[in-house]
CSV table of C-alpha atoms in Angstrom, one decimal:
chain,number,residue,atom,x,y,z
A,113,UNK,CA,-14.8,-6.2,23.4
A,114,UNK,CA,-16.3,-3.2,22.2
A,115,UNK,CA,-14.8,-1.8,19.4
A,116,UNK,CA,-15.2,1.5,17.3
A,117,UNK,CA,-13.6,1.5,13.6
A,118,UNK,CA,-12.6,4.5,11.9
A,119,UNK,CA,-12.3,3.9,8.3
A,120,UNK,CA,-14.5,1.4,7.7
A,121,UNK,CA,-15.3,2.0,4.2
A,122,UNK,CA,-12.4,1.9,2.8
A,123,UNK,CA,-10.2,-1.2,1.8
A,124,UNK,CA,-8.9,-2.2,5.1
A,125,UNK,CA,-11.6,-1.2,7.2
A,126,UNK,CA,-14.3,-3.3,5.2
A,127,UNK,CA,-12.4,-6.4,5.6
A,128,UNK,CA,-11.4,-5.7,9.0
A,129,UNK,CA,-15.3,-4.7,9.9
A,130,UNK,CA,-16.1,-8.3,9.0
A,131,UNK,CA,-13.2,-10.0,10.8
A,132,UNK,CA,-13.9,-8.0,14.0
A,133,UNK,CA,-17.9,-9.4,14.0
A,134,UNK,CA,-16.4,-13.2,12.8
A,135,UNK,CA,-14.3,-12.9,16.1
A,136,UNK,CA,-17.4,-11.7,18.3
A,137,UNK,CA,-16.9,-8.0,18.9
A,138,UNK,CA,-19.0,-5.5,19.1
A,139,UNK,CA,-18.1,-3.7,16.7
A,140,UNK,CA,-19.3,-0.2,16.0
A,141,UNK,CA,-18.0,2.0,12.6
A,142,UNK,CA,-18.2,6.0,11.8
A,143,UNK,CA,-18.6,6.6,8.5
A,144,UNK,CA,-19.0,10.0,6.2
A,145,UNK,CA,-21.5,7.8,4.3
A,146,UNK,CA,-22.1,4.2,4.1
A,147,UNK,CA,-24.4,4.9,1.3
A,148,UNK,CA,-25.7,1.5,-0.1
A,149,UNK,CA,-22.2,-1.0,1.6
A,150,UNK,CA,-23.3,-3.6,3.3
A,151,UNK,CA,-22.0,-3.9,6.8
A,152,UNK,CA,-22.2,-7.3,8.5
A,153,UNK,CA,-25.3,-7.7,11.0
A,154,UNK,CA,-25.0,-6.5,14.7
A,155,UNK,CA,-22.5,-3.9,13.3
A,156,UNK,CA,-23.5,-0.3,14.7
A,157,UNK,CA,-23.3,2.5,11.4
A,158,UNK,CA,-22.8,6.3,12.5
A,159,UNK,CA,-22.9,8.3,9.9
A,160,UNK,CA,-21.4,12.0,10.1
A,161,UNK,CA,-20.9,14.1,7.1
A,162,UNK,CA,-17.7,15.7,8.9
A,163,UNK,CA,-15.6,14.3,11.1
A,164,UNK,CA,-15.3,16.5,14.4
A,165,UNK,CA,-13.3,16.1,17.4
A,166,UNK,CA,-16.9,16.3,18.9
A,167,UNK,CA,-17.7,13.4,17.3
A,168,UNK,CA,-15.0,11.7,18.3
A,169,UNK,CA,-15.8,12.8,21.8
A,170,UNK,CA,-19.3,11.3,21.8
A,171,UNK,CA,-18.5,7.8,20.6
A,172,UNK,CA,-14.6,7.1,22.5
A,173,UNK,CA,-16.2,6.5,26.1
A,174,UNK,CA,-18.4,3.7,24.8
A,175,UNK,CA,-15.8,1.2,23.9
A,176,UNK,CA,-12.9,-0.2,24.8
A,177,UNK,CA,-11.0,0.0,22.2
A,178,UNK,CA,-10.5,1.9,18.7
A,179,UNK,CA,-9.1,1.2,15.6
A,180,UNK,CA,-8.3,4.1,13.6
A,181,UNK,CA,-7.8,3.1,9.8
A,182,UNK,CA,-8.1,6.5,8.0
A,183,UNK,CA,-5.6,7.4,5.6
A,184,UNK,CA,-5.5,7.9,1.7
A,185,UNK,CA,-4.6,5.1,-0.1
A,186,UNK,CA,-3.6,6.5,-3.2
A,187,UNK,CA,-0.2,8.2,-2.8
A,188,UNK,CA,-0.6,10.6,-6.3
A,189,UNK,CA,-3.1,13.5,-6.3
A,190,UNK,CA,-3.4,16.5,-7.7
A,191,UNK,CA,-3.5,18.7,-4.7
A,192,UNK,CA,-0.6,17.2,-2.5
A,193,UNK,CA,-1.8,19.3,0.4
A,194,UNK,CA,-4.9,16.6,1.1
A,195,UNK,CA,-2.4,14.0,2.7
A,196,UNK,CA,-1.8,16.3,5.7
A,197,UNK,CA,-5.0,17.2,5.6
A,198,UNK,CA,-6.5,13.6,5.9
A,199,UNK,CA,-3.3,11.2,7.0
A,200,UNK,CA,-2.2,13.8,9.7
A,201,UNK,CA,-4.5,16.4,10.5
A,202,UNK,CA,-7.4,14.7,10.8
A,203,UNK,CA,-5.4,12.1,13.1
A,204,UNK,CA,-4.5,14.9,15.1
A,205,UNK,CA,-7.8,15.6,15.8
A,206,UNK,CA,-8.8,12.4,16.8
A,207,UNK,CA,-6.1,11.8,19.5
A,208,UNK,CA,-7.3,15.8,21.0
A,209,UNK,CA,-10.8,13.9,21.6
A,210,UNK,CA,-8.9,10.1,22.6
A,211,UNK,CA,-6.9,12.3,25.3
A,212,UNK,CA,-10.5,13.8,26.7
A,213,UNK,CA,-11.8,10.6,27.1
A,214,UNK,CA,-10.3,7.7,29.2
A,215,UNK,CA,-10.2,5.0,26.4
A,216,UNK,CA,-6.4,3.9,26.5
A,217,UNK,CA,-6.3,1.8,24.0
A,218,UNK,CA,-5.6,2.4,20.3
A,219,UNK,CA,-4.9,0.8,17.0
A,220,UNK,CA,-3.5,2.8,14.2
A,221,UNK,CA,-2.3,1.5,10.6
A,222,UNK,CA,0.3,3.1,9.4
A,223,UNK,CA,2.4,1.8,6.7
A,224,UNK,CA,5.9,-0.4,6.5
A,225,UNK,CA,7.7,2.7,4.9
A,226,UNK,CA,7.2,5.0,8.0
A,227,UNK,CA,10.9,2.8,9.2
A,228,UNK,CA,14.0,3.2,7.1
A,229,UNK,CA,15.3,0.6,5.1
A,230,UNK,CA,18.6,-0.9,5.6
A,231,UNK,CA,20.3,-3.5,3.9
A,232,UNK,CA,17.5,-4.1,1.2
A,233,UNK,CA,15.0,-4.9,5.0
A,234,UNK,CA,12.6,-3.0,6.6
A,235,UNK,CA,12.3,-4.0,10.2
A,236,UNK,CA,10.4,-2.3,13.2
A,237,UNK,CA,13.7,-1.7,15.1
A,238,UNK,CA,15.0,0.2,12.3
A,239,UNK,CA,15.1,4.4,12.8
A,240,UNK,CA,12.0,6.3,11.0
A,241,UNK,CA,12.8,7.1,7.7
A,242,UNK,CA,14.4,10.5,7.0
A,243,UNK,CA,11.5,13.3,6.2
A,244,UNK,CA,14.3,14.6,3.5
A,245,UNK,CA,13.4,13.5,0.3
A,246,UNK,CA,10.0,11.9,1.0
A,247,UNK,CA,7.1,12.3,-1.1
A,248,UNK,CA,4.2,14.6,0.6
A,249,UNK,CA,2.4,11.3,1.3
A,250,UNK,CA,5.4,9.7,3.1
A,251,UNK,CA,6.0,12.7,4.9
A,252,UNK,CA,2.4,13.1,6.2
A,253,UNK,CA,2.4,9.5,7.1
A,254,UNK,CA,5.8,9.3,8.9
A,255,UNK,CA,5.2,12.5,10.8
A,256,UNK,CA,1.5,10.8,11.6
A,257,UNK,CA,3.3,7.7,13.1
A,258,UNK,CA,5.2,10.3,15.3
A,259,UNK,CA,2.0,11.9,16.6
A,260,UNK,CA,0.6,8.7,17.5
A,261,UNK,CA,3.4,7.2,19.4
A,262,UNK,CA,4.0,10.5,21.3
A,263,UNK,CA,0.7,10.7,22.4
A,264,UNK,CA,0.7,7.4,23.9
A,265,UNK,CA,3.8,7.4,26.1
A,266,UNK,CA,2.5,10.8,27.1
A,267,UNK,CA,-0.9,9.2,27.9
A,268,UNK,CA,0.1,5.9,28.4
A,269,UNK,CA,-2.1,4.9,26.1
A,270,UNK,CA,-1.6,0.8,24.8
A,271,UNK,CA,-0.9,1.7,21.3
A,272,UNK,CA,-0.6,-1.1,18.3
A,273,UNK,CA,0.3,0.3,15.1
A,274,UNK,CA,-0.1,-2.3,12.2
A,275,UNK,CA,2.1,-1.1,8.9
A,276,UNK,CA,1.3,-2.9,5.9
A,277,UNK,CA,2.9,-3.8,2.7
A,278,UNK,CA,0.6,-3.0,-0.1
A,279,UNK,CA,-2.8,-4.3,0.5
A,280,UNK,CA,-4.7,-6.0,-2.7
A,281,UNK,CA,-7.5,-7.9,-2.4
A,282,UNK,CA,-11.3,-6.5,-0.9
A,283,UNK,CA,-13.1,-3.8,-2.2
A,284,UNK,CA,-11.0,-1.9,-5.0
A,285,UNK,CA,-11.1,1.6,-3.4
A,286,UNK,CA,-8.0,3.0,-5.1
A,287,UNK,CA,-5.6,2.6,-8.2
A,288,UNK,CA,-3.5,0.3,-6.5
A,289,UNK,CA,-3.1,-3.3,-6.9
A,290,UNK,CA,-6.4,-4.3,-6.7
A,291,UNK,CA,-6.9,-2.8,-10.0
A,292,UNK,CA,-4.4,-3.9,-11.3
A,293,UNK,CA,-5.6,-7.8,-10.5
A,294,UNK,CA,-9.0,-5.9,-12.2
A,295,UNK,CA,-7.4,-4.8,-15.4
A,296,UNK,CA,-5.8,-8.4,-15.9
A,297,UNK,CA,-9.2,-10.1,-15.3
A,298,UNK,CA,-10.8,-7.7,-17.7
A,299,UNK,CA,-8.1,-7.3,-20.3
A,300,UNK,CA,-7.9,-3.6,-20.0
A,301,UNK,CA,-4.8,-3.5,-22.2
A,302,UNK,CA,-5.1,0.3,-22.8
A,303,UNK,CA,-4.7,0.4,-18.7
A,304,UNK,CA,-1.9,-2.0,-18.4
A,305,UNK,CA,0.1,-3.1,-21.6
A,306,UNK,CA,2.9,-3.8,-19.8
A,307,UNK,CA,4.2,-4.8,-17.0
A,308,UNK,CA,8.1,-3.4,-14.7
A,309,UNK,CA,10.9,-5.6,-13.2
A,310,UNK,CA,11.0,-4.6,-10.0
A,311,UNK,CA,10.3,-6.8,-6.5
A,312,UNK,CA,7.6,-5.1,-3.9
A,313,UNK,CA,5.4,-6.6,-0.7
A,314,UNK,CA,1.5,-7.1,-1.0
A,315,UNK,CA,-0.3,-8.2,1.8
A,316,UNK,CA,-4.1,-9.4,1.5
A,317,UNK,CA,-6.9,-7.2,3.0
A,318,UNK,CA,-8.2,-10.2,4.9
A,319,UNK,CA,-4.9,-11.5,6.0
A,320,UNK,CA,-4.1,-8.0,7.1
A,321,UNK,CA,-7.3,-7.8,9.5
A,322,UNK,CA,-6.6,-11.5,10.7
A,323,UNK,CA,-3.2,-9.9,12.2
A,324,UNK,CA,-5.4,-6.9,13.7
A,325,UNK,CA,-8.0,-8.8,15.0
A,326,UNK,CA,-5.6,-11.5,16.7
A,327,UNK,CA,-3.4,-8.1,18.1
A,328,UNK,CA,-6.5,-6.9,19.7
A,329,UNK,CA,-7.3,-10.4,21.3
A,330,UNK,CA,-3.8,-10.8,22.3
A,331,UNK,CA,-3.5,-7.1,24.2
A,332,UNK,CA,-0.6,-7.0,22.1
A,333,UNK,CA,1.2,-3.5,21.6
A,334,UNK,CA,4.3,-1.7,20.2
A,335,UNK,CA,4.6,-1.7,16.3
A,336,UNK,CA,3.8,-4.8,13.7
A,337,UNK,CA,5.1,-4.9,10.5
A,338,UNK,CA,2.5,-7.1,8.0
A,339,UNK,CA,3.0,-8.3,4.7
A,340,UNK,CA,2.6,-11.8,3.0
A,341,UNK,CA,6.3,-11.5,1.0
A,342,UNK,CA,7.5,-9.9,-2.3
A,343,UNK,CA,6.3,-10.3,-5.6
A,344,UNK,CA,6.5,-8.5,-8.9
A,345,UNK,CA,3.8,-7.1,-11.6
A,346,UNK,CA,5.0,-10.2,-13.6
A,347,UNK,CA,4.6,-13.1,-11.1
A,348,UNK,CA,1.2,-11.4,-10.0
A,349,UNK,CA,0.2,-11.9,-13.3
A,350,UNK,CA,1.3,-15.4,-13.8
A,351,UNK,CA,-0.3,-16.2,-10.5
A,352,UNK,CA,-3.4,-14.6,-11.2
A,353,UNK,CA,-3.1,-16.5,-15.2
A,354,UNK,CA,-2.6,-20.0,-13.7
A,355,UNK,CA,-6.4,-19.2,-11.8
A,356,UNK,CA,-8.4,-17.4,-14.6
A,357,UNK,CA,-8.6,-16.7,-18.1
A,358,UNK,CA,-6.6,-13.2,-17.5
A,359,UNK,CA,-3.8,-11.4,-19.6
A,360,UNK,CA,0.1,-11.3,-18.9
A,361,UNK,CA,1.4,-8.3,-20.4
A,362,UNK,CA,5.1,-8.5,-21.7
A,363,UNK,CA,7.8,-6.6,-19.3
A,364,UNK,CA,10.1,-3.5,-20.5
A,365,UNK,CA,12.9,-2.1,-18.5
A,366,UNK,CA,12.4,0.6,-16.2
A,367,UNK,CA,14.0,3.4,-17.6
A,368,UNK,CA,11.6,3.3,-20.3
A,369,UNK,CA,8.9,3.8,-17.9
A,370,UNK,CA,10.2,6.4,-15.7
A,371,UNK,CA,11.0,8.6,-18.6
A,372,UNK,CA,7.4,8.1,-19.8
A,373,UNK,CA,6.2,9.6,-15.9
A,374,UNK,CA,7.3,13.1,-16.9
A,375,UNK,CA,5.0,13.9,-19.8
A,376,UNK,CA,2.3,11.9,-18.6
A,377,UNK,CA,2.0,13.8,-15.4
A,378,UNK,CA,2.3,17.2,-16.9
A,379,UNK,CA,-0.6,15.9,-19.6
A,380,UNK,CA,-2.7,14.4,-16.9
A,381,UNK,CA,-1.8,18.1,-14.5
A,382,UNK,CA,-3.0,20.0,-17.9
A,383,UNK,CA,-6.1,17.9,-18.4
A,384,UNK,CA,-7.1,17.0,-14.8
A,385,UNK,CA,-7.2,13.3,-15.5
A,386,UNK,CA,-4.7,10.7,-13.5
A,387,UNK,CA,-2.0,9.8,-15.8
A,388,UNK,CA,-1.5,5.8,-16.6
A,389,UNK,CA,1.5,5.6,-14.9
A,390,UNK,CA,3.1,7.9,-12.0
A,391,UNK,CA,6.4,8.2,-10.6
A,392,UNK,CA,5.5,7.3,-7.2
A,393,UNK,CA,4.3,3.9,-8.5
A,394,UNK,CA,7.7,3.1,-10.2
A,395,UNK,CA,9.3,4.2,-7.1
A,396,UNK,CA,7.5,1.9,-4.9
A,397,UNK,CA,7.7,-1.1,-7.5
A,398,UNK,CA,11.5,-0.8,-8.4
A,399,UNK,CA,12.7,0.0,-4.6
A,400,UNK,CA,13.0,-3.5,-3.7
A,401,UNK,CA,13.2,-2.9,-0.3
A,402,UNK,CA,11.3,-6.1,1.8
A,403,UNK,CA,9.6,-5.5,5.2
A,404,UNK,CA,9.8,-8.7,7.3
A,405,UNK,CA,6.7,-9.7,8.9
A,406,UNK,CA,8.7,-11.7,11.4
A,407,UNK,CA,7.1,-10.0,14.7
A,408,UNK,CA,3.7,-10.0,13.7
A,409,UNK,CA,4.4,-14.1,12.8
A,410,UNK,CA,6.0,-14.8,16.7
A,411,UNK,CA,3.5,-12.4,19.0
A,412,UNK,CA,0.1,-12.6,17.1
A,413,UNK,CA,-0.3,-16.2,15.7
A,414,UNK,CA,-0.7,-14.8,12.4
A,415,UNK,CA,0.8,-16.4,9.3
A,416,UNK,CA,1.4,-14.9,5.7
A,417,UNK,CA,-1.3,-15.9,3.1
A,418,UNK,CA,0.7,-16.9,-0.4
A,419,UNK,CA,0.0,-15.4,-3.6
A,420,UNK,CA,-2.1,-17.7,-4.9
A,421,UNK,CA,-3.9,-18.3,-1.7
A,422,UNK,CA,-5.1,-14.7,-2.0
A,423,UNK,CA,-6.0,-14.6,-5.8
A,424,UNK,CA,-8.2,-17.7,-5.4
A,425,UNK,CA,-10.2,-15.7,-2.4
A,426,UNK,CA,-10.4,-12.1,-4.4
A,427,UNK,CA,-11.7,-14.2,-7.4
A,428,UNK,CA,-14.2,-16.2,-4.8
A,429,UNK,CA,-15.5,-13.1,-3.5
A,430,UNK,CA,-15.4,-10.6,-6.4
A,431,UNK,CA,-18.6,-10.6,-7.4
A,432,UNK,CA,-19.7,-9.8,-3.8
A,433,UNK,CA,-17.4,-7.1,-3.4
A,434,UNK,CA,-17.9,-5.7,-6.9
A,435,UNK,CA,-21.6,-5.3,-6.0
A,436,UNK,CA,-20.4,-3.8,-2.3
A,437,UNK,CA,-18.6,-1.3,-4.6
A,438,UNK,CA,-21.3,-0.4,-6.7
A,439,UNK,CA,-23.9,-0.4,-4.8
């Protein structure tokens, strides 16, 4: 197929990019800049400094399919106001040109926590979650998720959305748990001297594009929940210690930690620098809410990659994507 990737130079998108070519699409990607990242070969770069419903306009009636992968990963900023500038805005945008064209056919990742949890589980049957309460990022992804499948039962457009658990492995784009693997294998200590109970899902960049790529061959639509299962900062490390000569940093309760956040937000809001540790990082770690995969696993032949699995990969292709990074 013909396939155009939005978001291709981010975490997702650069794995994906590769899986998409290694399963014999055509693949093209828009990009603001690909400055010096190396795309796989046959892979068609266009590079616009803005992205313009225009744009979009020029490049949907070429393929057959797109994959839109834009979002912020990082769910702390400064300005809160650029999630619904970038998760939902922009989005917006992007369906105006998708309903000029007469490309049908969409993928969109999302995340797991667009659905509510209930029980401790996070299924794709369950009701969105409530906007009450949710952090600007939640809220700009959840009412995102709302655009998208509104727009496609209004267009009938064949709509996949994918929502991951929290992706590690690939390039390191953001502070999530990629770094985190990063600071253990460097001994950052100053960066992470300790480590919070607390059980949370990870999924593996490349596993994560396996399920997309196998959703596109399939036709498959409706929504796919993807993660490889739970794990905490302290088995990560453990796992990740068994591989390489990394660090396991010892474990204090959460209360500690969450009545560190205050200060160290209002010191990193004073000084303009990201504080060590946020509140919207405990939250996510110490929810201990589980998404099952179990869809994705029965309609896209796709199986979770264990913990170790993915370490030993990252650590096989760090130095490639280190340089990818740099570069």
């Amino acid at each position: 197929m013909k396939i155009l990737l939005i978001g291709a130079t981010g975490q997702v998108g650069y794995a994906l990019t590769h899986a998409l070519v290694q399963a014999g699409h055509d693949t093209t990607v828009l990009v603001r800049s690909a400055g010096r990242l190396a795309f796989p070969a046959g892979v068609q770069v266009v590079t616009e400094a803005n992205f313009t419903q225009e744009g979009f306009e020029r490049l949907l009636p070429q393929v057959d399919c797109a994959v839109y992968g834009i979002g912020l990963p990082e769910q702390f900023t400064f300005d809160a106001g650029i999630f619904e500038q970038v998760n939902l805005n922009l989005l917006k945008t992007f369906l105006a040109a998708m309903e000029k064209s007469s490309l049908r056919r969409l993928v969109y990742v999302s995340t797991y926590e667009v659905f509510a949890a209930q029980g401790g589980m996070i299924r794709e049957s369950h009701p969105l979650a409530s906007l009450a309460g949710l952090t600007p990022y939640f809220t700009a992804m959840t009412q995102a998720y709302t655009e998208a499948t509104t727009f496609a039962a209004r267009t009938g457009t064949a709509l996949t959305t994918i929502h991951p658990a929290a992706v590690y492995g690939g390039l390191n784009t953001s502070e999530g748990f990629t770094n985190v693997i990063e600071n253990l294998l460097n001994w950052r200590l100053w960066k992470l001297p300790v480590v919070l109970p607390g059980q949370f899902p990870l999924v593996h960049a490349q596993s994560l594009a396996a399920a997309i790529v196998s959703a596109i061959k399939l036709g498959q639509a409706g929504p796919f929940i993807v993660s490889d299962g739970m794990c905490s900062l302290k088995s990560l490390a453990q796992a990740l210690r068994t591989l390489t000569h990394s660090y396991v940093p010892p474990q204090v309760p959460a209360g500690l930690a969450y009545a560190s956040t205050a200060p160290l937000e209002a010191l990193g809001r004073a000084v303009h620098f990201r504080p060590m540790l946020c509140k919207v990082q405990l939250d996510f770690i110490t929810a201990g809410n589980e998404p099952l995969a179990t869809r994705a696993a029965q309609k896209l032949d796709w199986k979770p990659l264990p913990l170790v699995d993915g370490l030993q990969r990252y650590l096989a292709d760090r130095a490639q994507l280190l340089a990818a990074k740099s570069a």
